[in-house]
mmCIF file of C-alpha atoms in Angstrom:
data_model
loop_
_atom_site.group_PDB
_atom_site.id
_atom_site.type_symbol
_atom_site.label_atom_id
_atom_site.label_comp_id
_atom_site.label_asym_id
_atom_site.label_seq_id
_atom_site.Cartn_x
_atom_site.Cartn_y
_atom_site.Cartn_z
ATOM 1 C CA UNK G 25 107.150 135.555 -139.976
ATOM 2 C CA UNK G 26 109.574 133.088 -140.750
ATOM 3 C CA UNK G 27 110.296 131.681 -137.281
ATOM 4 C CA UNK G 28 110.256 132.054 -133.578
ATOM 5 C CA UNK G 29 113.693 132.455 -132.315
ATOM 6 C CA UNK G 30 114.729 131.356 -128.675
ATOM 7 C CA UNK G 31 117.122 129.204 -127.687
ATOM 8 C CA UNK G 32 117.718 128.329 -123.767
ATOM 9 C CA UNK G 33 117.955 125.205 -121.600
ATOM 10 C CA UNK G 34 114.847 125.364 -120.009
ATOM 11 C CA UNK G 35 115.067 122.706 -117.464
ATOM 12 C CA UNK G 36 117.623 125.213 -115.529
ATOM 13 C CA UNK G 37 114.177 127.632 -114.619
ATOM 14 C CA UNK G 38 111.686 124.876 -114.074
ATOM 15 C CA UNK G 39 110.820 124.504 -110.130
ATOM 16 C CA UNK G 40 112.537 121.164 -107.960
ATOM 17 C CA UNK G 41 108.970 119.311 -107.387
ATOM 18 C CA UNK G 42 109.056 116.355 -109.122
ATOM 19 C CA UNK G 43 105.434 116.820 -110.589
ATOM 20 C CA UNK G 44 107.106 119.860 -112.820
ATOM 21 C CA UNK G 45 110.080 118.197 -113.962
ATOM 22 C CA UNK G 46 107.805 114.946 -115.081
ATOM 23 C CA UNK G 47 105.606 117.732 -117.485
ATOM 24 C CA UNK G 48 108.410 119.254 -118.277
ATOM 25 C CA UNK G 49 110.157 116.045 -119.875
ATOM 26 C CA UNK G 50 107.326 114.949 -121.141
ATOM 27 C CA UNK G 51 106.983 118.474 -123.130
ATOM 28 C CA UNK G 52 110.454 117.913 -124.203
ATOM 29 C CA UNK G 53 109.875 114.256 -125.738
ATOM 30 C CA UNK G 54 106.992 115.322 -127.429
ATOM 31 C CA UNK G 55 108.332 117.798 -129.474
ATOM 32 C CA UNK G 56 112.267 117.194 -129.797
ATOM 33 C CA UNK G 57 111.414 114.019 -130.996
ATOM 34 C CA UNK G 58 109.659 113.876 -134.510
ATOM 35 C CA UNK G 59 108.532 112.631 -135.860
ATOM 36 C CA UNK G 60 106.386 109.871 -133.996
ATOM 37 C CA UNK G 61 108.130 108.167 -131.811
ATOM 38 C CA UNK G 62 108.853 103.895 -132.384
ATOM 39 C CA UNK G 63 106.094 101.528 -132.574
ATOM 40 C CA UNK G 64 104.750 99.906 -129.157
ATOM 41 C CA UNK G 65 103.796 96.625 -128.480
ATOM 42 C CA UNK G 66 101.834 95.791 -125.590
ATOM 43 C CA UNK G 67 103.385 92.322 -125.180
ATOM 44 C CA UNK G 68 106.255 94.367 -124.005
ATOM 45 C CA UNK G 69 104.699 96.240 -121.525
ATOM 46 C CA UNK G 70 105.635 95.456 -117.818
ATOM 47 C CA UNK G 71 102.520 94.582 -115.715
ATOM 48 C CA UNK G 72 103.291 96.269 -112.343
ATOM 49 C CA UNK G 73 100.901 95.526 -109.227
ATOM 50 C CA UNK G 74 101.034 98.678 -106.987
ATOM 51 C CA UNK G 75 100.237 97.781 -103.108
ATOM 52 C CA UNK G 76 99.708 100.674 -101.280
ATOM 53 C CA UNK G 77 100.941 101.265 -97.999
ATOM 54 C CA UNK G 78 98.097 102.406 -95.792
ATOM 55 C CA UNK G 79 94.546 102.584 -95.834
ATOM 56 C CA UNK G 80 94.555 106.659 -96.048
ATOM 57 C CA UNK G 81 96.271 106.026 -99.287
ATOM 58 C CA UNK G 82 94.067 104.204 -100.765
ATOM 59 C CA UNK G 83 91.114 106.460 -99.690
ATOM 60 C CA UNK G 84 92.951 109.102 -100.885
ATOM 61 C CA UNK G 85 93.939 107.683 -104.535
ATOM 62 C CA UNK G 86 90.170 106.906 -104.377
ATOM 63 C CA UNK G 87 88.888 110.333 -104.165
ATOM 64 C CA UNK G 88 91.166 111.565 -106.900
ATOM 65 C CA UNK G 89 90.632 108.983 -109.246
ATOM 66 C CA UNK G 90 87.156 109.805 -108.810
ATOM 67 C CA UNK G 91 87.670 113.830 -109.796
ATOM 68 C CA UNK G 92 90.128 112.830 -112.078
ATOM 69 C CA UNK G 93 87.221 110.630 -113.569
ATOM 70 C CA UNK G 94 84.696 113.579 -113.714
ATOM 71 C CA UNK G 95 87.390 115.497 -115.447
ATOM 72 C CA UNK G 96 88.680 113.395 -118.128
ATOM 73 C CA UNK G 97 88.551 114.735 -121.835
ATOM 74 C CA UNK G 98 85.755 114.477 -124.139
ATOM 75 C CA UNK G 99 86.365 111.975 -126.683
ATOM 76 C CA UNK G 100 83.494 111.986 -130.096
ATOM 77 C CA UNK G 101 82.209 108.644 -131.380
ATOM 78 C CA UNK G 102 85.601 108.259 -133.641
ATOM 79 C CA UNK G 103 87.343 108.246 -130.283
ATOM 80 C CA UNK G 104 89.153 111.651 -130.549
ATOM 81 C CA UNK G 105 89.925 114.711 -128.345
ATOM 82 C CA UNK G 106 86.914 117.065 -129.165
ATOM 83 C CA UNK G 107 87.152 119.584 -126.419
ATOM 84 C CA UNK G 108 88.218 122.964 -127.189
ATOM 85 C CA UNK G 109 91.161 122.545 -124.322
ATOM 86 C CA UNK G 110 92.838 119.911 -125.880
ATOM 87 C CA UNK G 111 93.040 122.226 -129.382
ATOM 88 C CA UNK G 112 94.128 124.934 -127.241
ATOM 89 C CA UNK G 113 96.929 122.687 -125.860
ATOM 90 C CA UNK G 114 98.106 121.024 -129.326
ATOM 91 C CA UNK G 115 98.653 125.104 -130.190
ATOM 92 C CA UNK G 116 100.609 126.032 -127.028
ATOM 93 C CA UNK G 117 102.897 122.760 -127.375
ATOM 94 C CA UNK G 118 103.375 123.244 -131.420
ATOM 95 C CA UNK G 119 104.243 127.108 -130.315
ATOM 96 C CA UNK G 120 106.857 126.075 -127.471
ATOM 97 C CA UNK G 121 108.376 124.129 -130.071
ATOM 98 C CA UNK G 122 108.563 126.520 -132.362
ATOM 99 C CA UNK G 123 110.309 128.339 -130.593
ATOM 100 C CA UNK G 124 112.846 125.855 -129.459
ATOM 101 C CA UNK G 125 113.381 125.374 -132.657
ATOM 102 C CA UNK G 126 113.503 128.271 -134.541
ATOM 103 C CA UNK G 127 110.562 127.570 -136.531
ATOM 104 C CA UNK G 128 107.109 128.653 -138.390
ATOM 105 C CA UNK G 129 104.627 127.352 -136.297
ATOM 106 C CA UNK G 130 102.124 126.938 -138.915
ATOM 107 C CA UNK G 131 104.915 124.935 -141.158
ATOM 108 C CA UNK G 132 105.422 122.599 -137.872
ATOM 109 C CA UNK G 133 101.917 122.042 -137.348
ATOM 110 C CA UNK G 134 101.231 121.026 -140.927
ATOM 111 C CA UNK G 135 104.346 118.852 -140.557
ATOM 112 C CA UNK G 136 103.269 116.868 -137.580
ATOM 113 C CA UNK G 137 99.685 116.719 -139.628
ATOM 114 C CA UNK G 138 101.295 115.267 -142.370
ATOM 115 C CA UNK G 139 104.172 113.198 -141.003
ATOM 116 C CA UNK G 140 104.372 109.320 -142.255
ATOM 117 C CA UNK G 141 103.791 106.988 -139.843
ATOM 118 C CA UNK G 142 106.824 104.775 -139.488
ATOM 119 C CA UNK G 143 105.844 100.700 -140.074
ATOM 120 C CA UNK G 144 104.281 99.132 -137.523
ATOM 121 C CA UNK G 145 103.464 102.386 -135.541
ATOM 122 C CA UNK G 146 100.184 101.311 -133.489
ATOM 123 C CA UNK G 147 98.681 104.028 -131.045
ATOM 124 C CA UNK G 148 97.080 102.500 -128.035
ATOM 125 C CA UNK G 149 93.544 104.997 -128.063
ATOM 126 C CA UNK G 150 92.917 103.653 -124.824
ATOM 127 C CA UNK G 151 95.267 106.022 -123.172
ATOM 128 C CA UNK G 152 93.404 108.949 -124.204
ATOM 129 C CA UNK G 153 91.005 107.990 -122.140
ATOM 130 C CA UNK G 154 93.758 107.862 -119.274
ATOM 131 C CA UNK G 155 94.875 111.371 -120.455
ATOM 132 C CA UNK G 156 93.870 114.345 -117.852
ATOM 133 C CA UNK G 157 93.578 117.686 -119.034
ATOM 134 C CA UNK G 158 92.964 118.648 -115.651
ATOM 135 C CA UNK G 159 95.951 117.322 -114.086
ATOM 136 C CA UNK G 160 97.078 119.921 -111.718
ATOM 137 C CA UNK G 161 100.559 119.978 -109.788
ATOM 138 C CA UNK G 162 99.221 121.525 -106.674
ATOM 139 C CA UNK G 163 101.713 122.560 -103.711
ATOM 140 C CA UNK G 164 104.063 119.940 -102.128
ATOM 141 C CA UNK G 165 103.046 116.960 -101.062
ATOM 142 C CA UNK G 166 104.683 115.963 -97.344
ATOM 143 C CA UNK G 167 104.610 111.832 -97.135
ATOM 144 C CA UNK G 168 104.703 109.819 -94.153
ATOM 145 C CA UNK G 169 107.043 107.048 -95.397
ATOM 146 C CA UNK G 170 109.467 105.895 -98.207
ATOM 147 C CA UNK G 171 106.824 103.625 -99.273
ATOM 148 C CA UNK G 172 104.418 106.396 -100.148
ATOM 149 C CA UNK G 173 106.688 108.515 -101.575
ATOM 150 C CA UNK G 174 107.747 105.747 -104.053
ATOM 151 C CA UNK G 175 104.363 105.526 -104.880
ATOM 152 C CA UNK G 176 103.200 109.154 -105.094
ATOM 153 C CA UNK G 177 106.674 109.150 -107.455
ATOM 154 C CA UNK G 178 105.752 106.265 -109.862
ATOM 155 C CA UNK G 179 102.115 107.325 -110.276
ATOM 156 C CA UNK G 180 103.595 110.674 -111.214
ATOM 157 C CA UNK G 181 105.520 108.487 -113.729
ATOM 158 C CA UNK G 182 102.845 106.689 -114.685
ATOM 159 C CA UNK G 183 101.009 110.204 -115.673
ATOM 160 C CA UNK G 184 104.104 111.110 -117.745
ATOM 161 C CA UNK G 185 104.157 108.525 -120.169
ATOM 162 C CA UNK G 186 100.810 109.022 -120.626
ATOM 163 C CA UNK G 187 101.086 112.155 -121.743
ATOM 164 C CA UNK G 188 104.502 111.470 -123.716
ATOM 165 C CA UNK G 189 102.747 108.795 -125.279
ATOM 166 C CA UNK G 190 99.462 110.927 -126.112
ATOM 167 C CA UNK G 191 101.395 114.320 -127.168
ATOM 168 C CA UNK G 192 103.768 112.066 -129.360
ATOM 169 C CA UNK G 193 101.137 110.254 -131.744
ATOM 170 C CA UNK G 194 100.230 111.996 -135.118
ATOM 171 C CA UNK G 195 97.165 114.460 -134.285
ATOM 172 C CA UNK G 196 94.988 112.675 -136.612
ATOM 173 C CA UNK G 197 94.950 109.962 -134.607
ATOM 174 C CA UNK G 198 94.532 111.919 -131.346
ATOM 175 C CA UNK G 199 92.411 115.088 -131.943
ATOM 176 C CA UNK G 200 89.135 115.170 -134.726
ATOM 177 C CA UNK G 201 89.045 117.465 -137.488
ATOM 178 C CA UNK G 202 86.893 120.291 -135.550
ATOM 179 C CA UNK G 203 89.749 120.557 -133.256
ATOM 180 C CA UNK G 204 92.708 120.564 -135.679
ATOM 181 C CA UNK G 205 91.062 123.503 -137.157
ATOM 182 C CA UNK G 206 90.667 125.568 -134.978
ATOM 183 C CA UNK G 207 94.074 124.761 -133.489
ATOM 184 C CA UNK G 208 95.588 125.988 -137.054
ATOM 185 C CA UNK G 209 93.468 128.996 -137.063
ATOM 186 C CA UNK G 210 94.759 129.738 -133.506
ATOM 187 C CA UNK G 211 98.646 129.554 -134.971
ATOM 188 C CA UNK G 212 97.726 131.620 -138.095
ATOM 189 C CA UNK G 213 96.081 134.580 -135.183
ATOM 190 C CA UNK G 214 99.137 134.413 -133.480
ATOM 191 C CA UNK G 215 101.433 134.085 -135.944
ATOM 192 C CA UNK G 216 99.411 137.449 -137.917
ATOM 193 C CA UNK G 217 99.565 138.953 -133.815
ATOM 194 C CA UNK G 218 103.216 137.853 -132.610
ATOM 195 C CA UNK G 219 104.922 141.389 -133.398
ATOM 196 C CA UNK G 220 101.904 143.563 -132.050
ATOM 197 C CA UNK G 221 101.461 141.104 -128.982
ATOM 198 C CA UNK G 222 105.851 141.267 -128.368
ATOM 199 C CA UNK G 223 105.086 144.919 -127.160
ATOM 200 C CA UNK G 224 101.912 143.967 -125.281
ATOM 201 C CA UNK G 225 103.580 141.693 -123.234
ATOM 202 C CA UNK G 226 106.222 143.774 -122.902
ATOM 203 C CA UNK G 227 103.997 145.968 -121.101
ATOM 204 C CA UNK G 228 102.219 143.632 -119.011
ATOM 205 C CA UNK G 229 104.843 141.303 -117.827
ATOM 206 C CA UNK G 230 106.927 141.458 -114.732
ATOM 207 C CA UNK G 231 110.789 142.818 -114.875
ATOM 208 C CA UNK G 232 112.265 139.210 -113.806
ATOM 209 C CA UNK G 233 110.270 137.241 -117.066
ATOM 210 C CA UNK G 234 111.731 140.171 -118.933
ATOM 211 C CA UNK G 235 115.065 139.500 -117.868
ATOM 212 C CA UNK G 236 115.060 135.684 -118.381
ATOM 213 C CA UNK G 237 112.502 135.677 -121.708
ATOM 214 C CA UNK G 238 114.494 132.256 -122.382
ATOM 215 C CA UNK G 239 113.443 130.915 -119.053
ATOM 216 C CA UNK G 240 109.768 132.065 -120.181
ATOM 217 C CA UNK G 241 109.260 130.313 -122.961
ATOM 218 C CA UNK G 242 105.825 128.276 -122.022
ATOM 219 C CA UNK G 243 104.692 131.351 -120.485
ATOM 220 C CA UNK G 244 105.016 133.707 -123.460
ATOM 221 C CA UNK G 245 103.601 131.656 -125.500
ATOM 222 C CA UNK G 246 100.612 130.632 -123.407
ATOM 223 C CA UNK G 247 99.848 134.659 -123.193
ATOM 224 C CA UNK G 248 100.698 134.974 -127.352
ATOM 225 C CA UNK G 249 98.072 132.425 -127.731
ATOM 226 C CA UNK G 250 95.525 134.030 -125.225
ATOM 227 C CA UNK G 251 95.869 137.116 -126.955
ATOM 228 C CA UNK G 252 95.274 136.264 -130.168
ATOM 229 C CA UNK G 253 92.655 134.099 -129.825
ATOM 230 C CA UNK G 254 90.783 137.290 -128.074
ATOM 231 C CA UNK G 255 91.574 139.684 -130.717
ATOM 232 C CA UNK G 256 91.689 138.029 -133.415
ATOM 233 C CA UNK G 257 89.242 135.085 -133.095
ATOM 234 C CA UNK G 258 86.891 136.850 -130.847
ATOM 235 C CA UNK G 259 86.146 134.005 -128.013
ATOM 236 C CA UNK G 260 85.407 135.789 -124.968
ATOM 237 C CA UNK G 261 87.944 136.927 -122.749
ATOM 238 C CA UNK G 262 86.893 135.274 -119.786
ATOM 239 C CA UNK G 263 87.017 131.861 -121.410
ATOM 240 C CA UNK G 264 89.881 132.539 -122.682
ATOM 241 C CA UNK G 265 91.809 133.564 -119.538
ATOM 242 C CA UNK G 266 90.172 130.626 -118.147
ATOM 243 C CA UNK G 267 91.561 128.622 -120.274
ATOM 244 C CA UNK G 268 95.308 130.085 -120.047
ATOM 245 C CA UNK G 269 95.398 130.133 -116.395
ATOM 246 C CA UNK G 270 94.734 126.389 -116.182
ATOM 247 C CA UNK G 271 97.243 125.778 -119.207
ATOM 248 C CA UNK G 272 99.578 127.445 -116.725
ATOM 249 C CA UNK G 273 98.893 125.320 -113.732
ATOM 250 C CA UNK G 274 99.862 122.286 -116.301
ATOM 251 C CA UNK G 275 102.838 123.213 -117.653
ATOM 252 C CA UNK G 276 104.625 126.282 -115.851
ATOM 253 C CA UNK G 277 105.770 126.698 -111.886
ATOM 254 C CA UNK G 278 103.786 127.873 -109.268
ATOM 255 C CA UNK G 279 103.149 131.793 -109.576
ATOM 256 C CA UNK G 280 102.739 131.285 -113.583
ATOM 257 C CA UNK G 281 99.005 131.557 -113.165
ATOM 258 C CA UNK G 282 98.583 134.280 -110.882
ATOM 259 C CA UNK G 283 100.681 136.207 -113.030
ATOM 260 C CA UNK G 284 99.366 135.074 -116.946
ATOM 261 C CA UNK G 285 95.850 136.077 -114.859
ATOM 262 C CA UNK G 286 96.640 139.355 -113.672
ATOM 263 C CA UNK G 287 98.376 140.045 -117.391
ATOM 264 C CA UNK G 288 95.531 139.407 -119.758
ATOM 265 C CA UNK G 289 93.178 141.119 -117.666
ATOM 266 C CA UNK G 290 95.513 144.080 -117.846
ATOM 267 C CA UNK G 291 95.610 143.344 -121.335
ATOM 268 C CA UNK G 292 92.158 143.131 -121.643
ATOM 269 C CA UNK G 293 91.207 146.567 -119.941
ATOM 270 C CA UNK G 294 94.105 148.566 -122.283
ATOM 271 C CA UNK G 295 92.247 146.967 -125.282
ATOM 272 C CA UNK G 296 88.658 148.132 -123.500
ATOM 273 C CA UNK G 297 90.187 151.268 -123.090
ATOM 274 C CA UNK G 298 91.477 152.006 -126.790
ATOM 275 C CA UNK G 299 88.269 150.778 -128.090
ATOM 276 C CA UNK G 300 86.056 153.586 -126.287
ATOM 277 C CA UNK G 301 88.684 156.139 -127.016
ATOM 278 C CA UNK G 302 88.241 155.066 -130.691
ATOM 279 C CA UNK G 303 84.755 155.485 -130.717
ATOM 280 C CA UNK G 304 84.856 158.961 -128.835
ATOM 281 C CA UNK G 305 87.035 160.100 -131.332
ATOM 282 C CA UNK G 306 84.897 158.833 -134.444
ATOM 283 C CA UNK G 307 81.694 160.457 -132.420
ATOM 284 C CA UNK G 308 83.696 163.705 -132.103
ATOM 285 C CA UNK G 309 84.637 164.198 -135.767
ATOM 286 C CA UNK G 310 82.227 166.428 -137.859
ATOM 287 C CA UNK G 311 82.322 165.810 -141.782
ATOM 288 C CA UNK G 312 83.533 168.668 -143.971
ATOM 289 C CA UNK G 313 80.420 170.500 -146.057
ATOM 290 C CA UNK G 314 81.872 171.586 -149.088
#
């Protein structure tokens, strides 16, 4: 396959909650932006002191840090991503690019792998261990004064350029080599996959993604890589749905997870189902005696 062809303007579909549109520009930088982005220095970072506004603030931001804390990724002794969810990430991000683009995933991939690092490129490793896989958007959030709202709004901020910043840097620096290969071998299943899974999802997917496939984009490709990485790499398809239903709650609106859930489980029982008719009809055929 030489490419994945879409082209839309995505930010038209993505819901008004700020928490969306923060992921969703940070998606954008990431990947409309390579290679690497300039160097940083941390001379020129701004030092801002935060004072919160009430005391159930604070014991709020307390008891998130501290679930946020339980839930930060693993990081190996080279201090690198080794957690199957962040290769599982790097795959859906190089795919939604892809298609953005009009690209081979694979070629992209091996391209960001490769890429020179411009001169005096230095990636702070400290913010992985700011970086939240689990970062959820949740419902709405209703505020009690400006105050807090400026705050709930620049720690949202604060999460986005972490993630820009993270997404951005070369993968060698970010992710170990465990995890970059078994993100390629994820793109090379769904590359082998993407006609056979097109249909699939064609048959699994509500009329309205249907109608705006454009709109879609992080969906489709979240369920492309689901699918592929049960069929073809054989992980177990609860693991796996797992997996794409939380990638959902990341990246895509509201009713993206319910609705990636309820389609690989439908995709799941149609492949259960043509494997035992298979099997009947290899039990059921008698060999010729000559």
């Amino acid at each position: 396959m030489e490419g994945i062809r879409c082209s839309s303007v995505l930010s038209c579909y993505y819901s008004s909650k700020t928490h969306f549109k923060l992921r969703h520009q940070a998606l954008e930088h990431c990947f409309l932006s390579l290679p690497p982005p300039p160097p940083r220095h941390p001379a020129s970072r701004p030092k801002v002191r935060i004072s919160l506004p009430s005391m159930a603030l604070q014991v709020q931001d307390q008891q998130s840090f501290h679930k946020s804390k339980e839930m930060l990724p693993k990081i190996d002794k080279s201090g690198r991503f080794c957690s199957p969810r962040a290769a599982r990430e790097l795959a859906l991000l190089i795919v939604y690019a892809s298609c953005l683009q009009g690209s081979d995933p694979i070629r992209l991939f091996e391209k960001r792998i490769n890429a020179a690092r411009e001169p005096g490129y230095e990636f702070d490793k400290a913010s992985l261990l700011q970086y939240n896989h689990m970062s959820f958007g949740g419902p709405p959030v209703t505020t009690h004064s400006v105050e807090e709202a400026d705050e709930l709004l620049r720690s949202d901020e604060q999460d986005s350029a972490i993630e820009a910043e993270v997404l951005s840097a070369p993968p060698k620096l970010v992710y170990s080599k465990l995890l970059l290969s078994f993100t390629r071998k994820l793109l090379v299943a769904t590359v082998d996959k993407w006609d056979n899974h097109v249909l699939a999802i064609d048959k699994v997917v509500p009329s309205n993604w249907k109608n705006e496939p454009a709109g879609r984009i992080l969906e489709l490709s979240i369920l492309h890589l689901a699918m592929s990485e049960i069929t073809v790499l054989g992980t177990r398809h609860p693991i796996v749905i797992n997996e794409a239903v939380d990638l959902a709650k990341r990246f895509c609106d509201g009713a993206a997870p319910r609705i990636i859930n309820g389609c690989l489980r439908t995709f799941v029982k149609d492949l259960a189902g043509t494997s035992t008719a298979q099997t009947s009809n290899s039990k059921l055929e008698v060999p010729l005696q000559v």
